[in-house]
């Protein structure tokens, strides 16, 4: 088992109903109804977008 993730801090977020519906739609369409996988996928997309904006790659 890879234990590298054990050093990470935890983060709590509140999601509104509209975002939860979008997550559920993505989970159903792309992840066999797995909400956790959909959240990880959307978070990954968001982080990549933020990194691109911070480095100016979107210009």
PDB file of N, CA, C and O in Angstrom:
ATOM      1  N   UNK A   1       0.841  -1.184   0.000  1.00  0.00           N
ATOM      2  CA  UNK A   1       0.000   0.000   0.000  1.00  0.00           C
ATOM      3  C   UNK A   1       0.887   1.248   0.000  1.00  0.00           C
ATOM      4  O   UNK A   1       1.838   1.350   0.768  1.00  0.00           O
ATOM      5  N   UNK A   2       0.563   2.192  -0.849  1.00  0.00           N
ATOM      6  CA  UNK A   2       1.297   3.449  -0.921  1.00  0.00           C
ATOM      7  C   UNK A   2       0.847   4.341   0.233  1.00  0.00           C
ATOM      8  O   UNK A   2      -0.316   4.717   0.316  1.00  0.00           O
ATOM      9  N   UNK A   3       1.757   4.672   1.123  1.00  0.00           N
ATOM     10  CA  UNK A   3       1.404   5.453   2.302  1.00  0.00           C
ATOM     11  C   UNK A   3       1.754   6.927   2.161  1.00  0.00           C
ATOM     12  O   UNK A   3       1.697   7.680   3.128  1.00  0.00           O
ATOM     13  N   UNK A   4       2.098   7.362   0.958  1.00  0.00           N
ATOM     14  CA  UNK A   4       2.472   8.757   0.738  1.00  0.00           C
ATOM     15  C   UNK A   4       1.322   9.704   1.062  1.00  0.00           C
ATOM     16  O   UNK A   4       1.538  10.823   1.531  1.00  0.00           O
ATOM     17  N   UNK A   5       0.104   9.283   0.858  1.00  0.00           N
ATOM     18  CA  UNK A   5      -1.046  10.144   1.093  1.00  0.00           C
ATOM     19  C   UNK A   5      -1.290  10.384   2.583  1.00  0.00           C
ATOM     20  O   UNK A   5      -2.006  11.295   2.962  1.00  0.00           O
ATOM     21  N   UNK A   6      -0.680   9.615   3.461  1.00  0.00           N
ATOM     22  CA  UNK A   6      -0.917   9.756   4.894  1.00  0.00           C
ATOM     23  C   UNK A   6      -0.392  11.068   5.448  1.00  0.00           C
ATOM     24  O   UNK A   6      -0.819  11.510   6.513  1.00  0.00           O
ATOM     25  N   UNK A   7       0.527  11.725   4.752  1.00  0.00           N
ATOM     26  CA  UNK A   7       1.062  12.999   5.206  1.00  0.00           C
ATOM     27  C   UNK A   7       0.227  14.194   4.755  1.00  0.00           C
ATOM     28  O   UNK A   7       0.542  15.323   5.099  1.00  0.00           O
ATOM     29  N   UNK A   8      -0.818  13.958   4.004  1.00  0.00           N
ATOM     30  CA  UNK A   8      -1.645  15.041   3.493  1.00  0.00           C
ATOM     31  C   UNK A   8      -2.597  15.552   4.564  1.00  0.00           C
ATOM     32  O   UNK A   8      -3.042  14.814   5.428  1.00  0.00           O
ATOM     33  N   UNK A   9      -2.908  16.830   4.485  1.00  0.00           N
ATOM     34  CA  UNK A   9      -3.906  17.409   5.370  1.00  0.00           C
ATOM     35  C   UNK A   9      -5.287  17.128   4.804  1.00  0.00           C
ATOM     36  O   UNK A   9      -5.448  16.940   3.601  1.00  0.00           O
ATOM     37  N   UNK A  10      -6.286  17.110   5.654  1.00  0.00           N
ATOM     38  CA  UNK A  10      -7.647  16.917   5.167  1.00  0.00           C
ATOM     39  C   UNK A  10      -8.296  18.283   4.947  1.00  0.00           C
ATOM     40  O   UNK A  10      -7.919  19.280   5.556  1.00  0.00           O
ATOM     41  N   UNK A  11      -9.259  18.302   4.045  1.00  0.00           N
ATOM     42  CA  UNK A  11      -9.970  19.522   3.703  1.00  0.00           C
ATOM     43  C   UNK A  11     -11.457  19.214   3.691  1.00  0.00           C
ATOM     44  O   UNK A  11     -11.880  18.191   3.160  1.00  0.00           O
ATOM     45  N   UNK A  12     -12.237  20.087   4.271  1.00  0.00           N
ATOM     46  CA  UNK A  12     -13.691  19.942   4.248  1.00  0.00           C
ATOM     47  C   UNK A  12     -14.274  21.057   3.388  1.00  0.00           C
ATOM     48  O   UNK A  12     -13.840  22.212   3.473  1.00  0.00           O
ATOM     49  N   UNK A  13     -15.229  20.705   2.539  1.00  0.00           N
ATOM     50  CA  UNK A  13     -15.890  21.698   1.697  1.00  0.00           C
ATOM     51  C   UNK A  13     -17.396  21.493   1.773  1.00  0.00           C
ATOM     52  O   UNK A  13     -17.876  20.389   2.001  1.00  0.00           O
ATOM     53  N   UNK A  14     -18.117  22.576   1.594  1.00  0.00           N
ATOM     54  CA  UNK A  14     -19.568  22.506   1.514  1.00  0.00           C
ATOM     55  C   UNK A  14     -19.963  22.698   0.063  1.00  0.00           C
ATOM     56  O   UNK A  14     -19.475  23.605  -0.601  1.00  0.00           O
ATOM     57  N   UNK A  15     -20.827  21.828  -0.428  1.00  0.00           N
ATOM     58  CA  UNK A  15     -21.281  21.902  -1.811  1.00  0.00           C
ATOM     59  C   UNK A  15     -22.763  22.231  -1.828  1.00  0.00           C
ATOM     60  O   UNK A  15     -23.544  21.659  -1.062  1.00  0.00           O
ATOM     61  N   UNK A  16     -23.149  23.140  -2.727  1.00  0.00           N
ATOM     62  CA  UNK A  16     -24.567  23.461  -2.819  1.00  0.00           C
ATOM     63  C   UNK A  16     -25.294  22.399  -3.643  1.00  0.00           C
ATOM     64  O   UNK A  16     -24.670  21.531  -4.270  1.00  0.00           O
ATOM     65  N   UNK A  17     -26.590  22.462  -3.633  1.00  0.00           N
ATOM     66  CA  UNK A  17     -27.415  21.440  -4.289  1.00  0.00           C
ATOM     67  C   UNK A  17     -27.156  21.369  -5.792  1.00  0.00           C
ATOM     68  O   UNK A  17     -27.115  20.286  -6.371  1.00  0.00           O
ATOM     69  N   UNK A  18     -26.939  22.513  -6.414  1.00  0.00           N
ATOM     70  CA  UNK A  18     -26.677  22.552  -7.862  1.00  0.00           C
ATOM     71  C   UNK A  18     -25.384  21.805  -8.203  1.00  0.00           C
ATOM     72  O   UNK A  18     -25.334  21.027  -9.157  1.00  0.00           O
ATOM     73  N   UNK A  19     -24.342  22.031  -7.415  1.00  0.00           N
ATOM     74  CA  UNK A  19     -23.068  21.356  -7.654  1.00  0.00           C
ATOM     75  C   UNK A  19     -23.178  19.855  -7.368  1.00  0.00           C
ATOM     76  O   UNK A  19     -22.624  19.036  -8.102  1.00  0.00           O
ATOM     77  N   UNK A  20     -23.911  19.489  -6.327  1.00  0.00           N
ATOM     78  CA  UNK A  20     -24.117  18.068  -6.042  1.00  0.00           C
ATOM     79  C   UNK A  20     -24.842  17.370  -7.188  1.00  0.00           C
ATOM     80  O   UNK A  20     -24.517  16.236  -7.540  1.00  0.00           O
ATOM     81  N   UNK A  21     -25.812  18.048  -7.785  1.00  0.00           N
ATOM     82  CA  UNK A  21     -26.513  17.479  -8.943  1.00  0.00           C
ATOM     83  C   UNK A  21     -25.558  17.286 -10.114  1.00  0.00           C
ATOM     84  O   UNK A  21     -25.593  16.261 -10.800  1.00  0.00           O
ATOM     85  N   UNK A  22     -24.669  18.264 -10.336  1.00  0.00           N
ATOM     86  CA  UNK A  22     -23.691  18.146 -11.421  1.00  0.00           C
ATOM     87  C   UNK A  22     -22.722  16.997 -11.156  1.00  0.00           C
ATOM     88  O   UNK A  22     -22.371  16.245 -12.074  1.00  0.00           O
ATOM     89  N   UNK A  23     -22.320  16.844  -9.914  1.00  0.00           N
ATOM     90  CA  UNK A  23     -21.435  15.725  -9.546  1.00  0.00           C
ATOM     91  C   UNK A  23     -22.136  14.401  -9.785  1.00  0.00           C
ATOM     92  O   UNK A  23     -21.562  13.461 -10.339  1.00  0.00           O
ATOM     93  N   UNK A  24     -23.394  14.312  -9.369  1.00  0.00           N
ATOM     94  CA  UNK A  24     -24.150  13.072  -9.573  1.00  0.00           C
ATOM     95  C   UNK A  24     -24.321  12.762 -11.058  1.00  0.00           C
ATOM     96  O   UNK A  24     -24.232  11.604 -11.472  1.00  0.00           O
ATOM     97  N   UNK A  25     -24.562  13.800 -11.873  1.00  0.00           N
ATOM     98  CA  UNK A  25     -24.682  13.596 -13.317  1.00  0.00           C
ATOM     99  C   UNK A  25     -23.388  13.048 -13.897  1.00  0.00           C
ATOM    100  O   UNK A  25     -23.387  12.110 -14.691  1.00  0.00           O
ATOM    101  N   UNK A  26     -22.251  13.635 -13.487  1.00  0.00           N
ATOM    102  CA  UNK A  26     -20.954  13.169 -13.969  1.00  0.00           C
ATOM    103  C   UNK A  26     -20.664  11.761 -13.457  1.00  0.00           C
ATOM    104  O   UNK A  26     -20.158  10.921 -14.193  1.00  0.00           O
ATOM    105  N   UNK A  27     -21.008  11.503 -12.218  1.00  0.00           N
ATOM    106  CA  UNK A  27     -20.786  10.171 -11.645  1.00  0.00           C
ATOM    107  C   UNK A  27     -21.565   9.117 -12.425  1.00  0.00           C
ATOM    108  O   UNK A  27     -21.046   8.045 -12.731  1.00  0.00           O
ATOM    109  N   UNK A  28     -22.798   9.420 -12.753  1.00  0.00           N
ATOM    110  CA  UNK A  28     -23.625   8.469 -13.496  1.00  0.00           C
ATOM    111  C   UNK A  28     -23.102   8.276 -14.910  1.00  0.00           C
ATOM    112  O   UNK A  28     -22.985   7.152 -15.397  1.00  0.00           O
ATOM    113  N   UNK A  29     -22.726   9.386 -15.558  1.00  0.00           N
ATOM    114  CA  UNK A  29     -22.323   9.323 -16.967  1.00  0.00           C
ATOM    115  C   UNK A  29     -20.924   8.748 -17.166  1.00  0.00           C
ATOM    116  O   UNK A  29     -20.689   7.992 -18.111  1.00  0.00           O
ATOM    117  N   UNK A  30     -19.992   9.094 -16.273  1.00  0.00           N
ATOM    118  CA  UNK A  30     -18.588   8.775 -16.522  1.00  0.00           C
ATOM    119  C   UNK A  30     -17.957   7.787 -15.548  1.00  0.00           C
ATOM    120  O   UNK A  30     -16.868   7.295 -15.808  1.00  0.00           O
ATOM    121  N   UNK A  31     -18.612   7.530 -14.425  1.00  0.00           N
ATOM    122  CA  UNK A  31     -17.946   6.754 -13.376  1.00  0.00           C
ATOM    123  C   UNK A  31     -18.821   5.664 -12.762  1.00  0.00           C
ATOM    124  O   UNK A  31     -18.672   5.343 -11.586  1.00  0.00           O
ATOM    125  N   UNK A  32     -19.706   5.122 -13.529  1.00  0.00           N
ATOM    126  CA  UNK A  32     -20.567   4.031 -13.050  1.00  0.00           C
ATOM    127  C   UNK A  32     -21.245   4.366 -11.728  1.00  0.00           C
ATOM    128  O   UNK A  32     -21.289   3.569 -10.801  1.00  0.00           O
ATOM    129  N   UNK A  33     -21.725   5.577 -11.615  1.00  0.00           N
ATOM    130  CA  UNK A  33     -22.455   6.062 -10.448  1.00  0.00           C
ATOM    131  C   UNK A  33     -21.580   6.176  -9.197  1.00  0.00           C
ATOM    132  O   UNK A  33     -22.062   6.102  -8.079  1.00  0.00           O
ATOM    133  N   UNK A  34     -20.273   6.354  -9.378  1.00  0.00           N
ATOM    134  CA  UNK A  34     -19.339   6.480  -8.267  1.00  0.00           C
ATOM    135  C   UNK A  34     -19.087   7.963  -8.008  1.00  0.00           C
ATOM    136  O   UNK A  34     -18.309   8.611  -8.697  1.00  0.00           O
ATOM    137  N   UNK A  35     -19.753   8.506  -6.999  1.00  0.00           N
ATOM    138  CA  UNK A  35     -19.656   9.929  -6.693  1.00  0.00           C
ATOM    139  C   UNK A  35     -18.230  10.312  -6.297  1.00  0.00           C
ATOM    140  O   UNK A  35     -17.736  11.368  -6.679  1.00  0.00           O
ATOM    141  N   UNK A  36     -17.543   9.478  -5.525  1.00  0.00           N
ATOM    142  CA  UNK A  36     -16.173   9.794  -5.109  1.00  0.00           C
ATOM    143  C   UNK A  36     -15.250   9.958  -6.319  1.00  0.00           C
ATOM    144  O   UNK A  36     -14.429  10.876  -6.361  1.00  0.00           O
ATOM    145  N   UNK A  37     -15.387   9.081  -7.287  1.00  0.00           N
ATOM    146  CA  UNK A  37     -14.559   9.177  -8.497  1.00  0.00           C
ATOM    147  C   UNK A  37     -14.883  10.452  -9.272  1.00  0.00           C
ATOM    148  O   UNK A  37     -13.982  11.109  -9.800  1.00  0.00           O
ATOM    149  N   UNK A  38     -16.143  10.808  -9.334  1.00  0.00           N
ATOM    150  CA  UNK A  38     -16.535  12.036 -10.033  1.00  0.00           C
ATOM    151  C   UNK A  38     -15.956  13.259  -9.338  1.00  0.00           C
ATOM    152  O   UNK A  38     -15.464  14.184  -9.993  1.00  0.00           O
ATOM    153  N   UNK A  39     -15.978  13.270  -8.007  1.00  0.00           N
ATOM    154  CA  UNK A  39     -15.415  14.397  -7.264  1.00  0.00           C
ATOM    155  C   UNK A  39     -13.914  14.494  -7.497  1.00  0.00           C
ATOM    156  O   UNK A  39     -13.384  15.583  -7.740  1.00  0.00           O
ATOM    157  N   UNK A  40     -13.223  13.364  -7.466  1.00  0.00           N
ATOM    158  CA  UNK A  40     -11.777  13.377  -7.726  1.00  0.00           C
ATOM    159  C   UNK A  40     -11.489  13.894  -9.131  1.00  0.00           C
ATOM    160  O   UNK A  40     -10.568  14.685  -9.342  1.00  0.00           O
ATOM    161  N   UNK A  41     -12.294  13.471 -10.114  1.00  0.00           N
ATOM    162  CA  UNK A  41     -12.109  13.894 -11.492  1.00  0.00           C
ATOM    163  C   UNK A  41     -12.330  15.404 -11.626  1.00  0.00           C
ATOM    164  O   UNK A  41     -11.523  16.110 -12.251  1.00  0.00           O
ATOM    165  N   UNK A  42     -13.401  15.917 -11.046  1.00  0.00           N
ATOM    166  CA  UNK A  42     -13.693  17.344 -11.124  1.00  0.00           C
ATOM    167  C   UNK A  42     -12.649  18.166 -10.373  1.00  0.00           C
ATOM    168  O   UNK A  42     -12.240  19.233 -10.840  1.00  0.00           O
ATOM    169  N   UNK A  43     -12.183  17.671  -9.239  1.00  0.00           N
ATOM    170  CA  UNK A  43     -11.135  18.367  -8.500  1.00  0.00           C
ATOM    171  C   UNK A  43      -9.844  18.409  -9.307  1.00  0.00           C
ATOM    172  O   UNK A  43      -9.173  19.442  -9.372  1.00  0.00           O
ATOM    173  N   UNK A  44      -9.518  17.315  -9.959  1.00  0.00           N
ATOM    174  CA  UNK A  44      -8.330  17.274 -10.806  1.00  0.00           C
ATOM    175  C   UNK A  44      -8.437  18.290 -11.938  1.00  0.00           C
ATOM    176  O   UNK A  44      -7.482  19.031 -12.218  1.00  0.00           O
ATOM    177  N   UNK A  45      -9.594  18.361 -12.586  1.00  0.00           N
ATOM    178  CA  UNK A  45      -9.799  19.339 -13.662  1.00  0.00           C
ATOM    179  C   UNK A  45      -9.633  20.761 -13.132  1.00  0.00           C
ATOM    180  O   UNK A  45      -8.992  21.602 -13.765  1.00  0.00           O
ATOM    181  N   UNK A  46     -10.219  21.029 -11.963  1.00  0.00           N
ATOM    182  CA  UNK A  46     -10.142  22.358 -11.369  1.00  0.00           C
ATOM    183  C   UNK A  46      -8.705  22.726 -11.029  1.00  0.00           C
ATOM    184  O   UNK A  46      -8.251  23.838 -11.305  1.00  0.00           O
ATOM    185  N   UNK A  47      -7.962  21.788 -10.427  1.00  0.00           N
ATOM    186  CA  UNK A  47      -6.566  22.055 -10.073  1.00  0.00           C
ATOM    187  C   UNK A  47      -5.714  22.312 -11.308  1.00  0.00           C
ATOM    188  O   UNK A  47      -4.865  23.210 -11.313  1.00  0.00           O
ATOM    189  N   UNK A  48      -5.936  21.552 -12.366  1.00  0.00           N
ATOM    190  CA  UNK A  48      -5.191  21.770 -13.611  1.00  0.00           C
ATOM    191  C   UNK A  48      -5.512  23.133 -14.202  1.00  0.00           C
ATOM    192  O   UNK A  48      -4.621  23.831 -14.699  1.00  0.00           O
ATOM    193  N   UNK A  49      -6.777  23.547 -14.144  1.00  0.00           N
ATOM    194  CA  UNK A  49      -7.173  24.855 -14.654  1.00  0.00           C
ATOM    195  C   UNK A  49      -6.522  25.968 -13.842  1.00  0.00           C
ATOM    196  O   UNK A  49      -5.999  26.929 -14.399  1.00  0.00           O
ATOM    197  N   UNK A  50      -6.526  25.832 -12.517  1.00  0.00           N
ATOM    198  CA  UNK A  50      -5.908  26.840 -11.652  1.00  0.00           C
ATOM    199  C   UNK A  50      -4.400  26.930 -11.899  1.00  0.00           C
ATOM    200  O   UNK A  50      -3.838  28.018 -11.932  1.00  0.00           O
ATOM    201  N   UNK A  51      -3.759  25.795 -12.091  1.00  0.00           N
ATOM    202  CA  UNK A  51      -2.322  25.784 -12.367  1.00  0.00           C
ATOM    203  C   UNK A  51      -2.036  26.470 -13.689  1.00  0.00           C
ATOM    204  O   UNK A  51      -1.106  27.268 -13.803  1.00  0.00           O
ATOM    205  N   UNK A  52      -2.850  26.170 -14.697  1.00  0.00           N
ATOM    206  CA  UNK A  52      -2.664  26.799 -16.007  1.00  0.00           C
ATOM    207  C   UNK A  52      -2.861  28.313 -15.917  1.00  0.00           C
ATOM    208  O   UNK A  52      -2.115  29.087 -16.522  1.00  0.00           O
ATOM    209  N   UNK A  53      -3.852  28.757 -15.129  1.00  0.00           N
ATOM    210  CA  UNK A  53      -4.077  30.187 -14.970  1.00  0.00           C
ATOM    211  C   UNK A  53      -2.917  30.846 -14.232  1.00  0.00           C
ATOM    212  O   UNK A  53      -2.485  31.946 -14.592  1.00  0.00           O
ATOM    213  N   UNK A  54      -2.382  30.171 -13.223  1.00  0.00           N
ATOM    214  CA  UNK A  54      -1.286  30.720 -12.430  1.00  0.00           C
ATOM    215  C   UNK A  54       0.012  30.825 -13.234  1.00  0.00           C
ATOM    216  O   UNK A  54       0.808  31.730 -13.016  1.00  0.00           O
ATOM    217  N   UNK A  55       0.193  29.906 -14.176  1.00  0.00           N
ATOM    218  CA  UNK A  55       1.421  29.920 -14.970  1.00  0.00           C
ATOM    219  C   UNK A  55       1.237  30.662 -16.296  1.00  0.00           C
ATOM    220  O   UNK A  55       2.177  30.767 -17.068  1.00  0.00           O
ATOM    221  N   UNK A  56       0.017  31.141 -16.547  1.00  0.00           N
ATOM    222  CA  UNK A  56      -0.245  31.886 -17.777  1.00  0.00           C
ATOM    223  C   UNK A  56      -0.404  31.036 -19.004  1.00  0.00           C
ATOM    224  O   UNK A  56      -0.290  31.519 -20.121  1.00  0.00           O
ATOM    225  N   UNK A  57      -0.669  29.765 -18.834  1.00  0.00           N
ATOM    226  CA  UNK A  57      -0.798  28.857 -19.991  1.00  0.00           C
ATOM    227  C   UNK A  57      -2.112  29.047 -20.736  1.00  0.00           C
ATOM    228  O   UNK A  57      -2.257  28.565 -21.839  1.00  0.00           O
ATOM    229  N   UNK A  58      -3.080  29.723 -20.157  1.00  0.00           N
ATOM    230  CA  UNK A  58      -4.359  29.918 -20.825  1.00  0.00           C
ATOM    231  C   UNK A  58      -4.380  31.154 -21.709  1.00  0.00           C
ATOM    232  O   UNK A  58      -5.345  31.439 -22.373  1.00  0.00           O
ATOM    233  N   UNK A  59      -3.322  31.928 -21.675  1.00  0.00           N
ATOM    234  CA  UNK A  59      -3.294  33.187 -22.457  1.00  0.00           C
ATOM    235  C   UNK A  59      -3.152  32.930 -23.931  1.00  0.00           C
ATOM    236  O   UNK A  59      -2.622  32.080 -24.454  1.00  0.00           O
TER     237      UNK A  59
END
